[in-house]
XYZ file of C-alpha atoms in Angstrom:
675
model
C -86.431 9.068 40.119
C -87.393 9.295 43.803
C -85.905 11.739 46.292
C -84.595 8.847 48.351
C -82.396 7.574 45.549
C -80.865 10.996 44.941
C -80.034 11.454 48.575
C -78.060 8.208 48.747
C -74.358 8.739 49.637
C -73.025 6.308 46.972
C -74.418 8.321 44.118
C -72.829 11.514 45.455
C -69.460 9.791 45.561
C -69.808 8.591 41.960
C -70.918 12.005 40.815
C -68.060 13.809 42.555
C -65.626 11.210 41.202
C -66.913 11.785 37.688
C -66.488 15.548 38.023
C -62.986 15.177 39.423
C -62.052 12.689 36.687
C -63.366 15.050 34.051
C -61.400 17.960 35.467
C -58.233 15.912 35.854
C -58.652 14.367 32.415
C -59.098 17.729 30.768
C -56.151 19.086 32.726
C -54.007 16.114 31.757
C -55.101 16.391 28.139
C -54.106 20.034 28.179
C -50.700 19.203 29.633
C -50.006 16.402 27.132
C -51.250 18.200 24.041
C -48.806 17.499 21.161
C -47.926 21.183 20.705
C -47.150 21.601 24.424
C -45.166 18.348 24.610
C -43.169 19.373 21.572
C -42.426 22.811 23.028
C -41.359 21.371 26.384
C -39.200 18.790 24.670
C -37.524 21.421 22.482
C -36.685 23.462 25.580
C -35.193 20.396 27.222
C -33.002 19.216 24.341
C -31.621 22.728 23.870
C -29.947 22.336 27.268
C -28.454 18.912 26.585
C -25.306 19.751 24.634
C -24.078 22.939 23.062
C -22.188 20.996 20.364
C -25.268 19.440 18.718
C -28.417 20.479 16.926
C -31.383 18.237 17.819
C -34.651 18.573 15.949
C -37.715 16.406 15.422
C -41.034 16.523 13.593
C -43.635 15.419 16.161
C -43.784 14.549 19.857
C -46.848 13.317 21.741
C -47.865 11.358 24.814
C -50.018 8.330 24.017
C -51.994 6.922 26.959
C -52.838 3.494 25.578
C -51.554 0.882 23.208
C -53.988 -1.539 21.562
C -56.592 -0.656 24.207
C -54.270 -1.321 27.118
C -53.278 1.427 29.571
C -49.690 1.647 28.407
C -48.710 5.311 28.244
C -45.657 6.351 26.244
C -43.854 9.354 24.816
C -43.530 9.045 21.035
C -41.173 11.212 18.966
C -40.838 11.053 15.165
C -38.098 11.972 12.692
C -35.365 12.909 15.144
C -32.172 14.316 13.664
C -28.977 14.942 15.664
C -26.230 16.919 13.900
C -22.962 18.491 15.090
C -22.968 22.285 14.999
C -19.520 22.562 13.406
C -19.768 22.884 9.643
C -16.889 20.450 9.066
C -18.767 17.783 11.025
C -22.274 18.100 9.631
C -21.831 15.153 7.283
C -21.984 13.043 10.447
C -25.463 12.761 11.920
C -27.994 10.484 13.568
C -31.521 10.014 12.234
C -34.250 8.172 14.202
C -37.477 7.540 12.348
C -39.577 6.771 15.416
C -38.726 6.770 19.128
C -41.039 5.253 21.745
C -40.441 5.832 25.477
C -42.862 3.836 27.682
C -43.891 5.853 30.775
C -44.541 4.477 34.259
C -46.977 6.579 36.291
C -46.437 4.193 39.179
C -42.912 5.558 39.326
C -44.342 8.927 40.368
C -45.585 7.287 43.568
C -42.727 4.837 44.201
C -39.897 7.256 43.205
C -38.687 4.815 40.537
C -37.491 5.923 37.089
C -40.234 7.318 34.942
C -38.562 5.885 31.818
C -36.925 2.438 32.087
C -37.040 1.425 28.422
C -36.417 3.059 25.046
C -37.658 1.631 21.748
C -36.572 2.814 18.285
C -37.731 1.248 15.049
C -35.208 2.661 12.564
C -31.943 4.455 13.334
C -29.409 5.662 10.776
C -25.937 6.719 11.880
C -23.813 8.461 9.253
C -20.113 8.780 10.041
C -17.786 11.154 8.204
C -14.356 12.517 9.098
C -15.083 13.748 12.585
C -11.592 13.462 14.065
C -11.486 17.148 15.063
C -15.219 17.673 15.594
C -14.971 17.690 19.376
C -11.683 19.566 19.754
C -11.938 22.683 21.906
C -10.033 25.462 20.058
C -9.535 27.329 23.348
C -7.726 24.378 24.939
C -3.983 24.061 24.440
C -2.803 20.842 22.923
C -2.126 18.101 25.476
C 1.247 16.591 26.160
C 0.290 13.591 24.153
C -0.950 14.219 20.634
C -3.372 12.129 18.677
C -2.190 9.084 16.819
C -2.865 10.790 13.504
C -0.521 13.669 14.355
C 2.137 11.261 15.528
C 1.883 9.265 12.372
C 2.178 12.399 10.238
C 5.403 13.442 11.927
C 7.030 10.023 11.772
C 9.822 9.368 9.332
C 9.297 7.568 6.068
C 8.765 3.834 6.572
C 11.682 1.552 5.816
C 12.041 -2.171 5.152
C 8.688 -3.927 5.360
C 6.845 -1.178 7.249
C 3.156 -0.678 6.515
C 1.410 2.571 7.529
C -1.468 2.379 9.978
C -5.058 2.527 8.880
C -6.689 5.920 8.555
C -9.743 4.643 10.393
C -7.711 3.990 13.536
C -6.338 7.515 13.637
C -9.446 8.917 15.283
C -8.387 7.410 18.627
C -6.921 10.177 20.770
C -4.581 9.391 23.615
C -4.940 12.695 25.464
C -5.718 12.018 29.132
C -9.097 13.202 30.396
C -10.451 13.739 33.868
C -14.115 13.433 32.923
C -16.085 10.620 34.562
C -17.396 7.824 32.400
C -20.937 6.480 32.592
C -19.892 3.747 35.033
C -18.474 6.231 37.564
C -21.434 8.595 37.631
C -24.275 8.056 40.078
C -27.804 8.270 38.730
C -31.353 8.039 39.989
C -32.736 7.403 36.496
C -32.292 3.659 36.075
C -32.768 3.005 32.370
C -32.892 -0.776 32.018
C -33.250 -1.559 28.309
C -32.859 -0.036 24.846
C -34.411 -1.797 21.840
C -33.553 -0.781 18.271
C -35.345 -2.541 15.470
C -32.656 -1.611 12.936
C -29.498 0.478 13.231
C -27.829 1.300 9.923
C -24.213 2.431 10.170
C -22.956 4.287 7.065
C -19.363 5.435 6.640
C -18.736 8.342 4.252
C -15.902 6.586 2.405
C -18.225 3.657 1.583
C -21.691 5.245 1.129
C -23.187 2.173 -0.569
C -21.830 -0.226 2.037
C -23.718 0.004 5.308
C -23.524 -2.226 8.369
C -26.992 -3.193 9.574
C -27.627 -4.080 13.214
C -31.048 -5.715 13.506
C -32.934 -6.528 16.718
C -30.291 -4.591 18.617
C -30.742 -4.597 22.391
C -28.897 -2.915 25.260
C -29.588 -4.414 28.712
C -28.293 -2.251 31.544
C -27.482 -3.574 35.012
C -26.958 -1.488 38.158
C -25.360 -1.860 41.531
C -27.326 0.463 43.768
C -27.369 3.771 41.873
C -24.383 3.142 39.640
C -24.327 1.451 36.235
C -22.022 -1.578 36.314
C -22.902 -3.750 33.301
C -24.158 -3.409 29.729
C -25.126 -6.411 27.609
C -25.465 -5.817 23.867
C -26.913 -8.343 21.432
C -27.690 -7.975 17.751
C -27.809 -9.593 14.354
C -25.266 -8.057 11.984
C -25.597 -7.763 8.202
C -22.787 -6.340 6.070
C -20.961 -6.440 2.703
C -23.793 -5.685 0.307
C -23.623 -7.056 -3.222
C -22.954 -4.185 -5.633
C -25.649 -5.386 -8.053
C -28.404 -6.421 -5.646
C -29.654 -6.034 -2.071
C -28.053 -9.283 -0.938
C -25.853 -9.013 2.145
C -22.886 -11.361 1.925
C -22.226 -11.361 5.667
C -24.686 -12.343 8.392
C -23.673 -12.872 11.991
C -24.599 -12.737 15.659
C -22.937 -10.135 17.857
C -22.689 -10.247 21.609
C -20.935 -7.629 23.741
C -20.666 -7.505 27.524
C -19.225 -4.424 29.261
C -18.548 -4.797 32.988
C -17.159 -2.248 35.458
C -15.666 -3.601 38.688
C -15.077 -1.825 41.962
C -11.585 -0.660 40.977
C -13.103 1.285 38.060
C -11.616 -1.184 35.600
C -13.855 -1.609 32.580
C -13.650 -4.965 30.828
C -15.372 -5.557 27.507
C -15.918 -8.953 25.928
C -17.019 -9.117 22.285
C -18.082 -12.235 20.413
C -18.977 -12.303 16.730
C -19.986 -15.472 14.907
C -21.117 -15.252 11.321
C -21.041 -16.498 7.763
C -19.597 -14.797 4.705
C -21.311 -16.617 1.842
C -20.465 -20.258 2.631
C -17.547 -19.395 4.912
C -17.437 -19.096 8.685
C -15.950 -16.204 10.685
C -15.366 -16.110 14.435
C -14.006 -13.152 16.383
C -13.377 -12.834 20.105
C -12.126 -9.577 21.635
C -11.263 -8.723 25.237
C -10.817 -5.012 26.042
C -9.052 -3.986 29.260
C -9.372 -0.322 30.259
C -6.502 -0.399 32.755
C -3.929 -1.967 30.434
C -5.558 -0.105 27.535
C -5.270 -3.049 25.193
C -7.460 -5.334 23.133
C -6.763 -9.045 22.900
C -8.097 -10.582 19.703
C -8.741 -14.172 18.751
C -9.809 -14.849 15.157
C -10.763 -17.793 12.999
C -11.869 -18.037 9.376
C -12.915 -21.115 7.415
C -13.614 -21.164 3.675
C -14.255 -17.421 3.553
C -14.722 -16.114 0.003
C -12.418 -13.307 -1.148
C -14.664 -12.072 -3.973
C -17.076 -9.969 -1.828
C -14.147 -8.226 -0.120
C -12.590 -7.423 -3.499
C -15.855 -6.110 -4.967
C -16.145 -3.736 -2.013
C -12.462 -2.805 -2.471
C -11.772 -3.893 1.085
C -8.950 -5.995 -0.357
C -6.797 -4.721 -3.215
C -6.202 -7.532 -5.678
C -6.107 -8.275 -9.378
C -8.159 -11.433 -8.835
C -11.553 -9.826 -9.371
C -13.292 -12.879 -10.830
C -11.150 -15.535 -9.234
C -13.243 -17.725 -6.869
C -10.809 -17.908 -3.952
C -11.387 -18.731 -0.281
C -9.100 -18.413 2.704
C -8.686 -20.154 6.045
C -6.680 -19.089 9.080
C -6.667 -18.906 12.854
C -4.851 -16.244 14.781
C -4.612 -13.772 17.599
C -3.425 -10.225 18.175
C -2.768 -7.521 20.777
C -3.771 -3.934 20.094
C -2.603 -1.111 22.384
C -5.364 1.416 21.765
C -3.868 4.241 23.861
C -0.854 4.222 21.508
C -2.780 3.042 18.427
C -0.364 0.195 17.715
C -0.629 -3.538 17.225
C 2.014 -4.949 19.549
C 1.589 -8.304 17.812
C -0.532 -10.081 15.204
C -0.034 -13.743 14.419
C -1.933 -15.889 11.915
C -1.452 -19.652 11.693
C -2.429 -22.354 9.199
C -3.209 -19.880 6.425
C -4.617 -21.462 3.284
C -5.813 -19.636 0.170
C -7.483 -21.891 -2.368
C -9.637 -21.705 -5.473
C -10.076 -23.809 -8.597
C -6.699 -25.583 -8.793
C -4.749 -22.939 -6.876
C -3.589 -23.527 -3.304
C -1.332 -21.240 -1.256
C -0.304 -22.180 2.284
C 1.604 -20.258 4.949
C 2.334 -21.979 8.259
C 2.711 -18.755 10.219
C 2.461 -15.061 9.420
C 3.163 -12.457 12.079
C 3.495 -8.678 12.287
C 4.656 -6.260 14.969
C 4.597 -2.500 15.432
C 7.913 -0.780 15.011
C 8.239 3.011 14.947
C 4.510 3.577 14.410
C 4.415 1.105 11.521
C 3.184 -2.456 11.229
C 6.127 -4.660 10.236
C 5.483 -8.053 8.672
C 7.960 -10.645 9.861
C 9.680 -13.116 7.526
C 7.601 -16.023 6.235
C 7.570 -18.701 3.555
C 4.610 -19.381 1.265
C 4.036 -22.601 -0.658
C 2.323 -21.736 -3.948
C 0.696 -24.481 -5.990
C -0.685 -23.811 -9.465
C -1.373 -20.091 -9.175
C -3.530 -19.282 -12.216
C -1.950 -16.267 -13.930
C -4.808 -15.905 -16.426
C -6.788 -14.153 -13.685
C -4.311 -11.300 -13.465
C -6.452 -8.499 -14.896
C -3.604 -6.061 -15.394
C -2.070 -8.572 -17.826
C -5.169 -9.595 -19.748
C -6.343 -5.982 -20.131
C -3.027 -4.977 -21.700
C -3.882 -5.252 -25.391
C -0.271 -5.610 -26.551
C 0.265 -8.558 -24.217
C -3.179 -10.125 -24.676
C -2.783 -10.155 -28.484
C 0.448 -12.121 -28.191
C -0.367 -14.506 -25.327
C -3.269 -16.933 -25.282
C -2.586 -18.533 -21.914
C -0.430 -17.107 -19.120
C -0.158 -20.492 -17.449
C 0.436 -21.334 -13.804
C 3.056 -20.618 -11.148
C 4.181 -23.155 -8.566
C 6.962 -22.820 -6.023
C 8.079 -21.182 -2.783
C 8.040 -17.491 -1.927
C 10.504 -16.527 0.814
C 9.720 -13.116 2.320
C 12.136 -11.300 4.620
C 10.910 -7.748 4.134
C 9.774 -5.501 1.295
C 13.372 -5.089 0.149
C 14.399 -8.734 0.418
C 12.377 -11.616 -0.981
C 12.916 -14.583 -3.300
C 10.921 -17.005 -5.428
C 12.005 -20.486 -6.466
C 9.629 -22.517 -8.581
C 8.302 -23.212 -12.067
C 6.031 -21.680 -14.702
C 3.941 -24.060 -16.801
C 1.467 -23.771 -19.664
C 2.508 -20.415 -21.196
C 1.068 -20.185 -24.743
C 1.995 -17.633 -27.425
C -0.126 -16.634 -30.443
C 1.277 -16.742 -33.991
C -0.851 -15.287 -36.795
C -0.451 -15.181 -40.584
C -2.875 -14.471 -43.428
C -5.863 -14.421 -41.063
C -4.999 -17.734 -39.392
C -3.541 -18.345 -35.957
C -1.691 -21.104 -34.153
C -0.485 -21.530 -30.595
C 2.989 -22.332 -29.358
C 3.065 -23.738 -25.868
C 6.010 -23.670 -23.490
C 5.394 -26.774 -21.403
C 7.396 -25.519 -18.437
C 10.521 -23.718 -17.262
C 12.199 -23.130 -13.907
C 12.114 -19.686 -12.303
C 14.495 -18.288 -9.718
C 13.951 -14.664 -8.789
C 15.034 -12.421 -5.962
C 14.801 -8.840 -4.784
C 17.824 -7.580 -2.883
C 17.109 -4.008 -1.814
C 18.061 -2.057 -4.979
C 18.239 -4.856 -7.535
C 15.782 -7.406 -8.870
C 17.096 -10.504 -10.652
C 15.502 -13.483 -12.368
C 16.845 -16.614 -14.021
C 14.768 -18.833 -16.326
C 16.110 -22.283 -17.150
C 15.222 -25.899 -17.950
C 12.847 -24.962 -20.753
C 10.618 -27.766 -22.013
C 9.001 -27.045 -25.400
C 7.106 -29.593 -27.475
C 8.061 -32.137 -24.771
C 11.763 -31.574 -25.533
C 14.319 -29.890 -23.251
C 15.973 -26.818 -24.776
C 19.587 -25.944 -24.175
C 20.395 -22.651 -22.461
C 18.703 -20.193 -20.122
C 17.586 -16.572 -19.760
C 18.546 -13.872 -17.237
C 16.991 -10.584 -16.234
C 18.178 -7.792 -13.905
C 16.703 -4.435 -12.917
C 18.365 -1.666 -10.891
C 15.637 -0.009 -8.827
C 17.666 3.121 -8.088
C 18.846 3.893 -11.646
C 16.167 2.128 -13.733
C 18.815 0.186 -15.703
C 17.432 -3.020 -17.244
C 19.414 -5.844 -18.793
C 18.129 -9.136 -20.200
C 19.805 -12.044 -21.958
C 18.583 -15.277 -23.492
C 20.478 -18.178 -25.041
C 18.279 -21.035 -26.214
C 18.683 -23.844 -28.708
C 16.331 -26.599 -29.842
C 12.988 -27.153 -31.629
C 11.466 -23.939 -30.285
C 8.424 -23.871 -32.614
C 6.055 -26.773 -33.283
C 5.135 -28.081 -36.748
C 1.765 -26.296 -36.829
C 3.379 -22.880 -36.269
C 5.985 -23.579 -38.966
C 3.211 -24.671 -41.325
C 1.396 -21.393 -40.617
C 4.550 -19.392 -41.440
C 5.912 -21.437 -44.358
C 2.885 -23.460 -45.575
C 4.874 -26.647 -44.932
C 4.962 -28.699 -41.691
C 8.499 -28.923 -40.322
C 10.373 -28.564 -37.034
C 13.933 -27.372 -37.574
C 16.444 -26.715 -34.835
C 16.556 -23.021 -33.850
C 19.159 -21.133 -31.861
C 18.381 -17.762 -30.250
C 20.848 -15.335 -28.668
C 19.186 -12.168 -27.359
C 20.664 -9.219 -25.498
C 18.630 -6.248 -24.273
C 19.722 -3.126 -22.399
C 17.769 -0.082 -21.333
C 19.172 2.944 -19.589
C 18.899 6.291 -21.352
C 18.743 4.436 -24.661
C 17.091 1.125 -25.403
C 19.115 -1.438 -27.376
C 18.101 -4.799 -28.826
C 20.521 -7.392 -30.211
C 19.158 -10.656 -31.559
C 20.943 -13.479 -33.351
C 18.961 -16.426 -34.702
C 20.162 -19.555 -36.469
C 17.966 -22.166 -38.194
C 19.379 -25.466 -39.421
C 17.024 -25.707 -42.404
C 13.717 -24.186 -43.394
C 11.693 -24.509 -46.574
C 8.523 -23.373 -48.255
C 7.015 -24.071 -51.682
C 9.846 -23.783 -54.222
C 12.437 -22.450 -51.735
C 14.809 -24.164 -49.319
C 17.322 -22.373 -47.057
C 20.127 -24.137 -45.206
C 22.186 -22.881 -42.257
C 20.216 -19.660 -42.071
C 21.490 -16.918 -39.730
C 19.867 -13.604 -38.756
C 21.468 -10.724 -36.876
C 19.160 -7.942 -35.743
C 20.075 -4.649 -34.005
C 17.839 -1.758 -32.980
C 18.329 1.406 -30.911
C 15.495 3.505 -29.468
C 15.611 6.901 -27.786
C 12.611 7.990 -25.736
C 10.693 5.093 -27.257
C 11.415 6.184 -30.862
C 13.526 4.012 -33.146
C 16.644 5.807 -34.399
C 18.557 2.886 -35.869
C 17.585 -0.588 -37.048
C 19.533 -3.174 -38.997
C 19.031 -6.776 -40.095
C 21.537 -9.081 -41.756
C 20.482 -12.468 -43.095
C 22.884 -15.140 -44.291
C 22.479 -18.656 -45.649
C 25.109 -21.139 -46.824
C 22.756 -22.427 -49.511
C 19.422 -21.333 -50.992
C 17.709 -23.723 -53.418
C 15.086 -22.377 -55.838
C 12.712 -24.972 -57.368
C 10.588 -23.074 -59.940
C 7.978 -25.792 -60.480
C 7.033 -25.815 -56.811
C 7.267 -22.131 -56.013
C 4.241 -20.155 -54.812
C 6.225 -16.986 -54.186
C 5.229 -14.369 -56.751
C 8.752 -12.907 -57.121
C 10.284 -16.321 -57.909
C 7.567 -17.434 -60.318
C 7.986 -14.228 -62.337
C 11.740 -14.872 -62.757
C 12.024 -18.655 -62.790
C 9.387 -19.904 -65.239
C 9.097 -21.609 -68.598
C 8.928 -18.285 -70.470
C 12.067 -16.731 -68.935
C 15.748 -17.321 -69.442
C 15.695 -19.402 -66.276
C 13.336 -22.149 -67.390
C 12.040 -24.905 -65.145
C 15.368 -25.654 -63.649
C 16.522 -25.797 -60.070
C 18.998 -23.097 -59.067
C 21.252 -22.781 -56.060
C 22.312 -19.494 -54.454
C 25.398 -19.916 -52.305
C 26.833 -17.503 -49.757
C 23.493 -15.709 -49.645
C 23.762 -12.287 -47.906
C 20.914 -9.799 -47.271
C 21.340 -6.510 -45.386
C 18.566 -4.143 -44.255
C 19.128 -0.849 -42.474
C 17.319 2.374 -41.669
C 15.903 4.502 -38.866
C 12.846 2.300 -38.399
C 10.900 -0.409 -40.224
C 8.874 2.125 -42.224
C 11.930 3.428 -44.087
C 14.579 0.869 -44.999
C 17.271 0.269 -47.606
C 18.252 -3.245 -48.666
C 21.252 -4.882 -50.329
C 21.352 -8.521 -51.510
C 24.382 -10.408 -52.850
C 24.778 -14.105 -53.655
C 26.401 -16.606 -56.040
C 23.949 -18.346 -58.352
C 24.216 -21.474 -60.455
C 22.036 -24.317 -61.724
C 21.731 -27.085 -59.177
C 23.048 -29.685 -61.665
C 26.155 -27.615 -62.501
C 29.488 -28.780 -61.148
C 31.044 -25.317 -61.444
C 31.667 -23.525 -58.193
C 30.589 -20.039 -59.290
C 28.785 -19.606 -62.572
C 26.838 -16.422 -61.843
C 25.495 -13.963 -59.295
C 22.247 -12.642 -57.835
C 22.173 -9.024 -56.672
C 19.502 -6.559 -55.557
C 19.579 -3.067 -54.184
C 16.897 -0.533 -53.278
C 14.675 0.866 -50.572
C 11.111 1.337 -49.398
C 9.729 4.501 -47.850
C 7.175 5.430 -45.210
C 4.410 5.784 -47.799
C 4.979 2.112 -48.784
C 6.692 2.951 -52.054
C 9.275 0.366 -53.190
C 12.142 1.139 -55.545
C 14.997 -1.200 -56.445
C 16.908 -3.139 -59.102
C 17.450 -6.900 -59.233
C 20.185 -8.287 -61.524
C 20.986 -11.932 -62.350
C 24.097 -13.190 -64.129
C 24.189 -16.876 -64.998
C 25.477 -19.005 -67.911
C 26.550 -15.964 -69.893
C 23.224 -14.182 -69.429
C 22.777 -10.829 -67.749
C 19.224 -9.811 -66.803
C 18.009 -6.736 -64.911
C 14.592 -6.201 -63.317
C 12.824 -3.383 -61.592
C 11.366 -4.404 -58.219
C 7.726 -3.416 -57.677
C 4.691 -4.203 -55.547
C 1.591 -5.504 -57.320
C -2.056 -4.915 -56.471
C -1.979 -7.730 -53.909
C 0.958 -6.034 -52.156
C 3.276 -8.845 -53.318
C 6.807 -8.370 -54.581
C 7.153 -8.567 -58.361
C 9.511 -7.542 -61.193
C 9.453 -5.741 -64.510
C 12.184 -6.760 -66.949
C 14.484 -3.933 -68.043
């Protein structure tokens, strides 16, 4: 290279520039070394807030992105936790934070950081109501809503307590400036969060996911005056999969005007399965209230029940609900001044429930539901889990049927129902076989009047025939006294049930008179009359039963049964009853001949059904005899708890006197041994 080239001024400039660039580059590299950046950042965050612990894994300054000169500060695995031990279940975790840097701002005096990007943020919320209380500060004149609610008197009438989640709102006045009142030279313009997962401690498996969450900040001179928030919202996760039942679009606009009034507008439009949900909220900081406007269309209840957000027995009942409504919430007092829902409709399968208007107001720190009337059509009672899971009930009832009618609600102490119950089916079983008895329908009138509940059942239709009589029930809520009565007459059982019980199809007229009382003791009284009933080889006419039982603390202490019949006909050739065939047969003194027992009387008594004594007395004569009384039939004995039977049966007829010992054979059937 010639001397002339070296002496050229342009080369000297390039060379000096290279040296300066190298020095500056090495100096900059030293200043932005990850260890130094991390140390500087740790010193800075330690000064931010004495109430929090902020830690992170790595922090570095990156000068380019995909080959472009786009410098940024990148921080990984950030964790923000309250210092108080009772609050440490609440924390914020940020997987990766990216803060683009503007070196131009160093020259133009603009903000060095105008945008923040985070790719995954997790916010865990526990019970942090008292996390930020200063123990050195005396309590303010106004206490928190939670304290006020705790000191309030017990709710009366139709008062509902406020939600626990709302109790974190504190109404103590503060003199601290909010973010809209403070002046700032650092004009942050945008925050982007790829995914924000909100997890509440009470529902750890049910998070709310905000995806593509953005905060756009607007300024008037050096003061923040508007925040626009937009996000996609996913919530209500299926308990057996990763499917989110709810998906919606959220838009929030927060605006501060010159009078320091902050107005917030929230719009949420989404779908819950196939249903639509719309929510509009307007928050006014001066009036300290929230105006709500809501609308739901064909929203499924099942996801809300699975998450236990709605308490109901209809776990597997595919129901949807529709409504439109509005409300006013006074957040400084933590009360709903008014909530009103219109055109409510709950439907599913064949069920439909409609309420024209349902409203509630706050009274004495409680939400009070106002009177309303509900039209219920074909409410399927088979879906009531607490009934079907009760084994004693489920073994006796095949189908609980449907309710239809009107529910009139005044308050929790005064309500009434007027309607009908249709399709109730009972199970009858015998010898391993079962049959169903259906009650086609009956009318129901029920009411609750503060301390007493009453119900009247009438207009029974069974086997497509109206029964005579009705049934009444009353319950004293203050004393626990229960009384029930029933008086019914007609063909109560169908032919198939009678065939199951007697082996012969028939449908006699039955009368039932039942009286039940329960206070300290429990007493049953049942009288039953049957016009005529028969089975193979036996026919009973004008049969009457009288049953009485007393229980103390659920244990039977007295039971008695008396059975009477005006006439009992015994036809030996047709009988399939072991006891009759052993007495009335071709080898006995009572050969193939029809006998009639008149004024038949059977008495059973004991402490319970496991230990009973019996006494039978009746006139007996051949059916073809014209004599009024030609003999007698008597039996006396008992059976014990270990299923041992002892007794004597004696028959006097046509000058003959026979005695038998009553026994049970190997098939557990009644039999006799001649004495």
